[in-house]
XYZ file of N, CA, C and O in Angstrom:
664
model
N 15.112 -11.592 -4.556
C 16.313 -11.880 -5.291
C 16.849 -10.604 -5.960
O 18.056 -10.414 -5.810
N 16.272 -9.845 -6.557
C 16.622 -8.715 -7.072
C 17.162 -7.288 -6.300
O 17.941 -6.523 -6.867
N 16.693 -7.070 -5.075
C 17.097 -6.618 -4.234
C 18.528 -7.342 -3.582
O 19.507 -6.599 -3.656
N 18.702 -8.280 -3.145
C 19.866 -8.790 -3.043
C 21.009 -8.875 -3.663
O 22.138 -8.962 -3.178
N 20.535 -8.834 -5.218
C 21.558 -8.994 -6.451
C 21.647 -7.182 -6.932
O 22.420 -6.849 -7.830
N 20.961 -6.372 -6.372
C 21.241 -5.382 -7.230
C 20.658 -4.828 -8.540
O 20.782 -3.673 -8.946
N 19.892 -6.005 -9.232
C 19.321 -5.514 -10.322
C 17.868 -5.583 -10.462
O 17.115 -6.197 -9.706
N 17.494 -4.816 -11.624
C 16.112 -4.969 -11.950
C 15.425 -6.564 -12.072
O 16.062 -7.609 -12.204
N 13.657 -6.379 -11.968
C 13.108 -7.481 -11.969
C 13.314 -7.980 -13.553
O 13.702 -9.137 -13.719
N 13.065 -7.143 -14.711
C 13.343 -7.734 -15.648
C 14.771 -8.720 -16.153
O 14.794 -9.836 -16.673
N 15.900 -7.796 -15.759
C 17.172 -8.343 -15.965
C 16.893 -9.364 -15.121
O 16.409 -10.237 -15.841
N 16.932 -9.855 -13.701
C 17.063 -11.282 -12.941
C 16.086 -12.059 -13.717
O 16.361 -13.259 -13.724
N 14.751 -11.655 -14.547
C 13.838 -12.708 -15.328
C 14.579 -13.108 -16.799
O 14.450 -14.192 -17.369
N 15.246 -12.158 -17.188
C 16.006 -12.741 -18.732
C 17.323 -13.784 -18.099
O 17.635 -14.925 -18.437
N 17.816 -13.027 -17.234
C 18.884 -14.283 -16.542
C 18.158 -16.034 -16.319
O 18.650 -17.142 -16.530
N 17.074 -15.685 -15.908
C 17.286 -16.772 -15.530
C 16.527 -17.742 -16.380
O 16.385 -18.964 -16.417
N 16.035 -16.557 -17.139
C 15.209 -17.847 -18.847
C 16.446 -18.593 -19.283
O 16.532 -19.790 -19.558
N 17.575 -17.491 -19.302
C 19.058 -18.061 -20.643
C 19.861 -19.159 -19.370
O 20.697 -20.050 -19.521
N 19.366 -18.772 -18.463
C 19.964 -20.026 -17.341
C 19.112 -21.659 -17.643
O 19.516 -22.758 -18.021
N 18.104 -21.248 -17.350
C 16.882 -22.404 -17.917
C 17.151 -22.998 -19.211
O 17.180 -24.214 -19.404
N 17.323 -22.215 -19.989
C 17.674 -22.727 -21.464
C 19.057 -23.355 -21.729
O 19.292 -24.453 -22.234
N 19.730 -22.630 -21.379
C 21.308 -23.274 -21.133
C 21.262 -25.043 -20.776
O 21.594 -26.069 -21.370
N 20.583 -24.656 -19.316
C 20.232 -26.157 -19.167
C 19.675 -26.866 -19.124
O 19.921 -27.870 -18.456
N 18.395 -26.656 -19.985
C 17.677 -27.357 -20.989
C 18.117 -27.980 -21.812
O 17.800 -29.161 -21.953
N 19.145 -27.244 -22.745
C 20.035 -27.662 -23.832
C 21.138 -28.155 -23.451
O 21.744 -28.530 -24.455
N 21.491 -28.275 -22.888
C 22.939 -29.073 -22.243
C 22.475 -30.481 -21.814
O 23.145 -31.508 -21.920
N 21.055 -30.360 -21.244
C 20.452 -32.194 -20.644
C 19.916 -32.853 -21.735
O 19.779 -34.076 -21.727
N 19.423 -31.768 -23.199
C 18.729 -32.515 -24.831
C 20.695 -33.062 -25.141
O 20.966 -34.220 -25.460
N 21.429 -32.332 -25.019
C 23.021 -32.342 -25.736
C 23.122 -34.221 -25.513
O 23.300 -35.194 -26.245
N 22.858 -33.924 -23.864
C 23.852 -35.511 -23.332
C 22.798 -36.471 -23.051
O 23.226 -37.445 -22.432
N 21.211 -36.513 -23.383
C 19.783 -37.333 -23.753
C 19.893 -36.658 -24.967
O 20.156 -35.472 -24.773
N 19.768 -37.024 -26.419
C 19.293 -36.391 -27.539
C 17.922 -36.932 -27.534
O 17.133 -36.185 -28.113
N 17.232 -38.366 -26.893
C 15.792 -38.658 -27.091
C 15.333 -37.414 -26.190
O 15.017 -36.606 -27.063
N 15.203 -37.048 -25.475
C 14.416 -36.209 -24.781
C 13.953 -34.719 -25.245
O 14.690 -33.809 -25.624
N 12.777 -34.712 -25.139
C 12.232 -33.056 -25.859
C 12.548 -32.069 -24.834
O 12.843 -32.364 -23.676
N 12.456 -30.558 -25.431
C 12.573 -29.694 -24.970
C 11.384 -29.812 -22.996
O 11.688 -29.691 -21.810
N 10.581 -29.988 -23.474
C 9.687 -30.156 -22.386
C 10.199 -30.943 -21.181
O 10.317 -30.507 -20.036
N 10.538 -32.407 -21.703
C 11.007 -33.371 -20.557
C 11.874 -32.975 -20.016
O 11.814 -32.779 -18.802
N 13.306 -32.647 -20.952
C 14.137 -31.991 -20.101
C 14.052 -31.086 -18.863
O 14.683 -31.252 -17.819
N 13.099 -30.015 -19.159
C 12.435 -28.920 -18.465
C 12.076 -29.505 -17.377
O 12.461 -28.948 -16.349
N 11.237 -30.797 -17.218
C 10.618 -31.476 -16.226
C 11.485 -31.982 -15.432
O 11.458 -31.842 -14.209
N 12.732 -32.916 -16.369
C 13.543 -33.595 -15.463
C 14.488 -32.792 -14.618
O 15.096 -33.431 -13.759
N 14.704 -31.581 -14.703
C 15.177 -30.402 -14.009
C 14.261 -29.702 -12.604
O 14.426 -28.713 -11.889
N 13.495 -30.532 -12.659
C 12.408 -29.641 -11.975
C 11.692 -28.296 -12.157
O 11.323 -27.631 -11.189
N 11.473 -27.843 -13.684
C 10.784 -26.542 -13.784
C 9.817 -26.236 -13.927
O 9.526 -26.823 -14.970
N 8.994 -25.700 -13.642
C 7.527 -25.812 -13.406
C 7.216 -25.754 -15.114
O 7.908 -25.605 -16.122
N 6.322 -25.881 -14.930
C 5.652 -26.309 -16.293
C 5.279 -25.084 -17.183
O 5.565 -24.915 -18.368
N 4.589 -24.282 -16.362
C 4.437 -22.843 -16.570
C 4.980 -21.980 -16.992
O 4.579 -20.935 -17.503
N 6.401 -22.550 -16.713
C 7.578 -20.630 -16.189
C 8.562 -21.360 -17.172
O 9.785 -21.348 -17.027
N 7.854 -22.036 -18.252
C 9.738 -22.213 -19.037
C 9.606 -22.884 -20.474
O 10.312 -23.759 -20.975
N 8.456 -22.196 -21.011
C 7.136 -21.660 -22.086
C 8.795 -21.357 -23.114
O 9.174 -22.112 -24.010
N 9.525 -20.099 -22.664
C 10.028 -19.349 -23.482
C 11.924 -19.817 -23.425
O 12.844 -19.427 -24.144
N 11.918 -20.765 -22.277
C 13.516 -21.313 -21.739
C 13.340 -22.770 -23.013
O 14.331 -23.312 -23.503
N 12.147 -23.109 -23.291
C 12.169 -24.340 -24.306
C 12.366 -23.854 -25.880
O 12.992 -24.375 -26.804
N 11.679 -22.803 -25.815
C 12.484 -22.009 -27.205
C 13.627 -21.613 -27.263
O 14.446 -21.917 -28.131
N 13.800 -20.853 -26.288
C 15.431 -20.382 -26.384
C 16.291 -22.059 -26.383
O 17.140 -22.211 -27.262
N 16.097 -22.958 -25.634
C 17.179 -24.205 -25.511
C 17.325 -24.812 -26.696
O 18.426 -25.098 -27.168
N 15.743 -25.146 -27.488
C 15.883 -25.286 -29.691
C 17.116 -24.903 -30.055
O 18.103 -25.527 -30.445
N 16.734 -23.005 -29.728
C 17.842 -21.891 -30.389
C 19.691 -22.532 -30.261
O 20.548 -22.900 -31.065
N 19.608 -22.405 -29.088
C 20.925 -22.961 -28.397
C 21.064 -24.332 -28.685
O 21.957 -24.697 -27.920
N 20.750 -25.157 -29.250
C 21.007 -26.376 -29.948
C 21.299 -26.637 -31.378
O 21.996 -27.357 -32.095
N 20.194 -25.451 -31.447
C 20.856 -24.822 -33.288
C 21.934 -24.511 -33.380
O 22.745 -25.143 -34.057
N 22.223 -23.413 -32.690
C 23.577 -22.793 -32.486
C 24.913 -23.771 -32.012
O 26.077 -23.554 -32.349
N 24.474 -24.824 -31.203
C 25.801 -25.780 -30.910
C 26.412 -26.646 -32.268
O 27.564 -26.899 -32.622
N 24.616 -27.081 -33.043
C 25.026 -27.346 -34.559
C 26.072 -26.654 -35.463
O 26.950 -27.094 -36.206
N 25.751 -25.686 -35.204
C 26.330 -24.456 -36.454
C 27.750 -23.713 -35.935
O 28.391 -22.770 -36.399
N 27.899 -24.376 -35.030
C 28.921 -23.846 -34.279
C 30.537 -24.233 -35.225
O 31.398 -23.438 -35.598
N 30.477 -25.791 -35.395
C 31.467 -26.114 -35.953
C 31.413 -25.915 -37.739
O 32.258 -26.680 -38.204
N 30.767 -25.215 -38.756
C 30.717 -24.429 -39.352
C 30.949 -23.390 -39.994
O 31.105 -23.033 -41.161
N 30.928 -22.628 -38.128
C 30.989 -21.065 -38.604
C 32.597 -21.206 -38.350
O 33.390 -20.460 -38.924
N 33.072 -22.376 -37.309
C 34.476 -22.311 -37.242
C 34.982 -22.751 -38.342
O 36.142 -22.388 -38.150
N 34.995 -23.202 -39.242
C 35.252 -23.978 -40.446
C 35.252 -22.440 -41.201
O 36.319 -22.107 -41.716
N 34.293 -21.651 -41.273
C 34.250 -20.386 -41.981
C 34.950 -19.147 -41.510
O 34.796 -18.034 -42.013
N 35.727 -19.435 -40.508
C 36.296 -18.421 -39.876
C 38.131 -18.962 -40.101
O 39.134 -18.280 -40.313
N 37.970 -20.292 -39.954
C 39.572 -20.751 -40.569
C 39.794 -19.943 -41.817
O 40.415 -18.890 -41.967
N 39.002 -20.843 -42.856
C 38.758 -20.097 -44.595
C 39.185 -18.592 -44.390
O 40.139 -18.319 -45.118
N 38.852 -17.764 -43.781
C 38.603 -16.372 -43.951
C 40.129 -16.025 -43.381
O 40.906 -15.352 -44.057
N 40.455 -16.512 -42.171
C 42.005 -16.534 -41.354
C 42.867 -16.901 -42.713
O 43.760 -16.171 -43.144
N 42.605 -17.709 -43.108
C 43.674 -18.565 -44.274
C 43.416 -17.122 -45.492
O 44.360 -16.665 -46.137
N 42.391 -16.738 -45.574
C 42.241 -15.744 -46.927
C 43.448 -14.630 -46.171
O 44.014 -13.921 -47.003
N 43.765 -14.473 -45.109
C 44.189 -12.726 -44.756
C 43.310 -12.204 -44.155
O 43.731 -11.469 -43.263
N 42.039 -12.263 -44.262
C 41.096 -11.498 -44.004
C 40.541 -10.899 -42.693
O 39.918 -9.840 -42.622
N 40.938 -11.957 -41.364
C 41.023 -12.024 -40.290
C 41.909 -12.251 -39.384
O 42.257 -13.431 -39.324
N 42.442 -11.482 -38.594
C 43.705 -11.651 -37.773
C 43.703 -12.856 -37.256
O 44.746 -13.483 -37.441
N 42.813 -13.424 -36.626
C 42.599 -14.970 -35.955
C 41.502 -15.729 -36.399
O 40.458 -15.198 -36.777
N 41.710 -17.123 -36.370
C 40.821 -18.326 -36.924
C 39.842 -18.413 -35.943
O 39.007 -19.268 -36.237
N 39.548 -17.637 -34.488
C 38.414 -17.704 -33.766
C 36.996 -18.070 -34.249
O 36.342 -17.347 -35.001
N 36.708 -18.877 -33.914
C 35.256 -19.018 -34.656
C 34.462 -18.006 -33.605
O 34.714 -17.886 -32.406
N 33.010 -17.019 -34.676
C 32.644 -15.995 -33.906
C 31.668 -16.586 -32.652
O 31.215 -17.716 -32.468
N 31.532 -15.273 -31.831
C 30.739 -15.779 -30.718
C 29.704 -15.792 -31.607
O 29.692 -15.020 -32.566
N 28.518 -16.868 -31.321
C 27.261 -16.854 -31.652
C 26.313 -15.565 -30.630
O 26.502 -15.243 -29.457
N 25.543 -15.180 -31.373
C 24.002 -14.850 -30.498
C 22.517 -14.680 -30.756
O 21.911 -14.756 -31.824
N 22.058 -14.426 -29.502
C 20.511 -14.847 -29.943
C 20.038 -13.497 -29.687
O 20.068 -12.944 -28.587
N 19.642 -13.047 -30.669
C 19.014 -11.059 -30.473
C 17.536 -11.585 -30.248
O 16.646 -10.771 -30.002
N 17.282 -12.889 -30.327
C 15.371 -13.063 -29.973
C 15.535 -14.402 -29.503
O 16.419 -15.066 -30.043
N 14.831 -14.938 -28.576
C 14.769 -16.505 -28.500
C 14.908 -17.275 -28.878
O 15.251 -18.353 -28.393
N 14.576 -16.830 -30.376
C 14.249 -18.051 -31.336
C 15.034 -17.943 -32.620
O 14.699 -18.395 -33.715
N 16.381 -17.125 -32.248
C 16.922 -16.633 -33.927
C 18.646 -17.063 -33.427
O 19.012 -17.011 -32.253
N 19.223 -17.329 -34.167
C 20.889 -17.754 -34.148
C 21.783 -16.413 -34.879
O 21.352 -16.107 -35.991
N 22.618 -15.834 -34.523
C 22.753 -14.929 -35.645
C 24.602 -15.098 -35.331
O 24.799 -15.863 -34.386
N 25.792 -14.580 -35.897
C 26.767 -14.617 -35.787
C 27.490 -13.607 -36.384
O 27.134 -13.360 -37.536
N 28.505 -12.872 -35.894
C 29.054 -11.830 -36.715
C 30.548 -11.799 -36.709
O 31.036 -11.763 -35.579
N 31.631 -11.806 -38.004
C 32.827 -11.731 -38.363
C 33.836 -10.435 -38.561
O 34.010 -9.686 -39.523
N 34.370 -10.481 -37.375
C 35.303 -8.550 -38.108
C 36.192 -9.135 -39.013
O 36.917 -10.063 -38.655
N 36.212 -8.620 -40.325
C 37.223 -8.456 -40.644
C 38.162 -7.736 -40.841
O 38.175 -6.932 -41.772
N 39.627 -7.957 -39.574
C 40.154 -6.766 -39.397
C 41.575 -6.875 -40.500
O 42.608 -6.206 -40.475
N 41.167 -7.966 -41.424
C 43.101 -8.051 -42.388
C 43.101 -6.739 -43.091
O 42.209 -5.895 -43.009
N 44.184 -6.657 -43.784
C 44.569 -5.262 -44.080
C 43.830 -5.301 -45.920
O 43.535 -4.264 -46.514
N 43.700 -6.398 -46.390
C 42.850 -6.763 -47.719
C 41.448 -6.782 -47.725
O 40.908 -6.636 -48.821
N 40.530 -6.977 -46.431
C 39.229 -7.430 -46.078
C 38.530 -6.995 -47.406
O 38.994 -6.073 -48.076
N 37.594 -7.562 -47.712
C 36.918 -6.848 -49.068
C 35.546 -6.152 -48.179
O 34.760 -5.529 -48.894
N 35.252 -6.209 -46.865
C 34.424 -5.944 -46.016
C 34.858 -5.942 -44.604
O 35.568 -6.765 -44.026
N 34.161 -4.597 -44.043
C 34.374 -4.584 -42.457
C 34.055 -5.487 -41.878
O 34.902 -5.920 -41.097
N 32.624 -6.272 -41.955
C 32.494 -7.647 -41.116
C 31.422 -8.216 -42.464
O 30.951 -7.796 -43.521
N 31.426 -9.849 -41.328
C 30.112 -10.060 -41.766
C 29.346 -10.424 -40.800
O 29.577 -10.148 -39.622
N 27.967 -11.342 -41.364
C 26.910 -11.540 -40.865
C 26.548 -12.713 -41.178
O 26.410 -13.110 -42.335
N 26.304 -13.584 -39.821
C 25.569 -14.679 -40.387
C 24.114 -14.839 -39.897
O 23.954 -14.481 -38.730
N 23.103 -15.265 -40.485
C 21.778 -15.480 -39.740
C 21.277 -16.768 -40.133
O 21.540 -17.013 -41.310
N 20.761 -17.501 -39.647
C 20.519 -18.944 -39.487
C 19.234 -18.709 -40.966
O 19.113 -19.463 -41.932
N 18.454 -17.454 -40.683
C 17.258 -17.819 -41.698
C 17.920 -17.508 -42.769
O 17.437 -18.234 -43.638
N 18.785 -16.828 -43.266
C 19.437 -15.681 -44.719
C 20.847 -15.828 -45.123
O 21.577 -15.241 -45.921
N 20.970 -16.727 -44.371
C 22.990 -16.759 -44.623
C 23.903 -15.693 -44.195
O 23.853 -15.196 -43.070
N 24.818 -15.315 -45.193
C 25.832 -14.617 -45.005
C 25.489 -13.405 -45.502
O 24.638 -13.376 -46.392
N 25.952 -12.447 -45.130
C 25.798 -11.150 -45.901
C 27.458 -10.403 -45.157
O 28.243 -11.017 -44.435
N 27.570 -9.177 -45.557
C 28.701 -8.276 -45.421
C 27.765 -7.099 -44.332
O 26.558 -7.228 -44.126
N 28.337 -6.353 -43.930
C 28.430 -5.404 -42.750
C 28.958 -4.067 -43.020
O 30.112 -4.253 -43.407
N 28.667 -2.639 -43.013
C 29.448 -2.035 -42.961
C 29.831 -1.207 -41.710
O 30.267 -0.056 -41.730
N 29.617 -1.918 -40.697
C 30.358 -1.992 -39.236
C 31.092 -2.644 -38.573
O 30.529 -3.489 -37.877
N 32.734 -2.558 -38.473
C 32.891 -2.903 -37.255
C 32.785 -3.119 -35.866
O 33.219 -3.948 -35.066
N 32.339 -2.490 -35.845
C 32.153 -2.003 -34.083
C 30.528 -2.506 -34.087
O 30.217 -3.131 -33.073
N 29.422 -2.310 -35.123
C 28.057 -2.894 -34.904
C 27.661 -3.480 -35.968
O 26.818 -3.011 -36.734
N 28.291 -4.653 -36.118
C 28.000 -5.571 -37.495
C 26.271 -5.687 -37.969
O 25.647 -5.535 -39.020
N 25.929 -6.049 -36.518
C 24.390 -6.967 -36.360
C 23.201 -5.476 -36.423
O 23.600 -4.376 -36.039
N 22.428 -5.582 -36.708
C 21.495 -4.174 -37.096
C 20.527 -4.682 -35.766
O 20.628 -5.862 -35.432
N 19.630 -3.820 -35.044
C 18.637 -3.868 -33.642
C 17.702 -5.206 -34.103
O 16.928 -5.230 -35.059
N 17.897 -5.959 -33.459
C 17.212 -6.751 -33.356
C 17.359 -8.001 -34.344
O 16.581 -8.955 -34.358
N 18.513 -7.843 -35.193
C 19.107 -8.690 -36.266
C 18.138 -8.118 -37.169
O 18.614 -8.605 -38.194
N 17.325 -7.579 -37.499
C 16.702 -7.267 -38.202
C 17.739 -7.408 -39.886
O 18.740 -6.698 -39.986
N 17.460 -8.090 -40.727
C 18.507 -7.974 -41.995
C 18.137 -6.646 -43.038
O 16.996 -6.512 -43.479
N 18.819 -6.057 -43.242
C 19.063 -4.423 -43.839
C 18.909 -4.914 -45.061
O 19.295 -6.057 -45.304
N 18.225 -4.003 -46.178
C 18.098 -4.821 -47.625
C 19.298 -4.098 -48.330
O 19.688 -2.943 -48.160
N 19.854 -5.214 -49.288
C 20.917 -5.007 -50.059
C 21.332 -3.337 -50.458
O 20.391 -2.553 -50.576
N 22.779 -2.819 -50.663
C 22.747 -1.638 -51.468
C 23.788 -0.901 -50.195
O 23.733 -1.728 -49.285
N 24.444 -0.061 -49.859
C 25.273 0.887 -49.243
C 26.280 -0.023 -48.643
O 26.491 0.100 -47.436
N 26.922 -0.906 -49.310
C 27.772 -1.912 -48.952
C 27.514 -3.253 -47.830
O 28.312 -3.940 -47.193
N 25.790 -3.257 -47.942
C 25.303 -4.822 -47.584
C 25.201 -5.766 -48.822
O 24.567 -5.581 -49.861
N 25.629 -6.345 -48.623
C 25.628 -7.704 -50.119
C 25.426 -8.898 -49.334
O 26.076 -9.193 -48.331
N 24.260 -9.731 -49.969
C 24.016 -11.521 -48.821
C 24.973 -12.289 -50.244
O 24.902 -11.839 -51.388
N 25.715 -13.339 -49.905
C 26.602 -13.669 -50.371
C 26.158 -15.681 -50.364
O 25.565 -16.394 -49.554
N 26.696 -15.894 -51.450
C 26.570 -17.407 -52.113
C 25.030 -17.374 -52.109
O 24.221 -16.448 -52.041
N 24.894 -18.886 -52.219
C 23.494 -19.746 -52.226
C 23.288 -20.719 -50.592
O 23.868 -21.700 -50.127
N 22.177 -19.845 -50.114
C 21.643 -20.941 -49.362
C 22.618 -20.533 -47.544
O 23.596 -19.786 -47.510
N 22.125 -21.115 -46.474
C 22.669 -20.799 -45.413
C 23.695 -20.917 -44.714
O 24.136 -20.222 -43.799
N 24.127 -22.017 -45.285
C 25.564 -22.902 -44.915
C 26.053 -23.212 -46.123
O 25.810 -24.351 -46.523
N 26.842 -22.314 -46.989
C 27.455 -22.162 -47.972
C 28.545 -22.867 -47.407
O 28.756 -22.821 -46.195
N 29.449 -23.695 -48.401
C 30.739 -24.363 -48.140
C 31.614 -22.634 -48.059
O 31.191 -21.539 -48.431
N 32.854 -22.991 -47.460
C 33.659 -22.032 -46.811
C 34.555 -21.073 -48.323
O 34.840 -19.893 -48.529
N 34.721 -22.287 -49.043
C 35.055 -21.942 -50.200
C 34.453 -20.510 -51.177
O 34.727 -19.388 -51.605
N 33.600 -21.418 -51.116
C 32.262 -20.276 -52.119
C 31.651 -18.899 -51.296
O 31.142 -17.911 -51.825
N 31.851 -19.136 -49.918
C 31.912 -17.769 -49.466
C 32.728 -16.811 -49.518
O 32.484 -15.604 -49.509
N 34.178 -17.600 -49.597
C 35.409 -16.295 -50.061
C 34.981 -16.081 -51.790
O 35.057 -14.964 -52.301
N 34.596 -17.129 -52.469
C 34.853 -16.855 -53.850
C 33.631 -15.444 -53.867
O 33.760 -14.440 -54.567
N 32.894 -15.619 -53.252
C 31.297 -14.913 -53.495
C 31.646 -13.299 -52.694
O 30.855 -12.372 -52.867
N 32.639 -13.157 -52.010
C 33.446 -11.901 -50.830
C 34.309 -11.136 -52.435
O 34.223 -9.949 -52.752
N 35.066 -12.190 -53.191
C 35.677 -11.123 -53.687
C 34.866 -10.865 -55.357
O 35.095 -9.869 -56.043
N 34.176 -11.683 -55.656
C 33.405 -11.268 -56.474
C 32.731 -10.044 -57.064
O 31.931 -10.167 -57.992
């Protein structure tokens, strides 16, 4: 397969975990009784080879949760000025098992270049556009214009602008 496609063995093996997981989580979406595992089974995947496609599919179920949220927090921020468009951000997963999300703010008021969301830490501020998210999401400790902002992970939309211009 890799020879055919052109790429390395590793890249065709991460493809096809986030393929596995994808639709793992898409068959838990439309069965919510069914575990990560069954799904896996009722797909036909070996039992063996999809160890790390059942973590990642969790992840990606988290993320479908939090999805309508971060859009809810990306209106708020559109409505502040702060963002040219109400796009809710792309989500991503820098590890299998982590949700993370990042906001430019490109308005001409922004009180910050972006932000940051992480499923374990909430919100924080960025002082990158261009590379909001630090290697590996790793979260940067407070101080050179990182600030984690409100209480708790899913702050109402409100209290995150109030907590931005604070």
């Amino acid at each position: 397969m890799t020879e055919e496609l052109g790429v390395h063995r590793d890249t065709a093996q991460d493809a096809l975990l986030r393929l596995r997981a994808d639709r793992i989580a898409h068959l838990m979406l439309t069965d919510p009784s069914l575990t990560p595992d069954q799904s896996a089974a009722a797909l036909g995947y070996p039992a063996g080879q999809v160890r790390r496609a059942t973590v990642r599919a969790q992840t990606v179920l988290r993320a479908h949760r939090a999805a309508p949220y971060l859009a809810d927090v990306a209106h708020a921020l559109h409505q502040a000025g702060w963002t040219a468009t109400a796009a809710a951000p792309d989500i991503q997963y820098p590890a299998d098992d982590l949700v993370v999300a990042s906001l430019v703010l490109d308005g001409t008021s922004a009180p910050a270049p972006a932000l940051v969301w992480d499923e374990r830490h909430g919100w924080r501020t960025a002082t990158s556009r261009r590379h909001p998210l630090t290697k590996g999401a790793v979260p940067p400790p407070p101080g050179d214009g990182i600030r984690y902002l409100a209480q708790g992970t899913t702050p109402p939309p409100d209290a995150l602008t109030t907590a931005l211009t604070a």
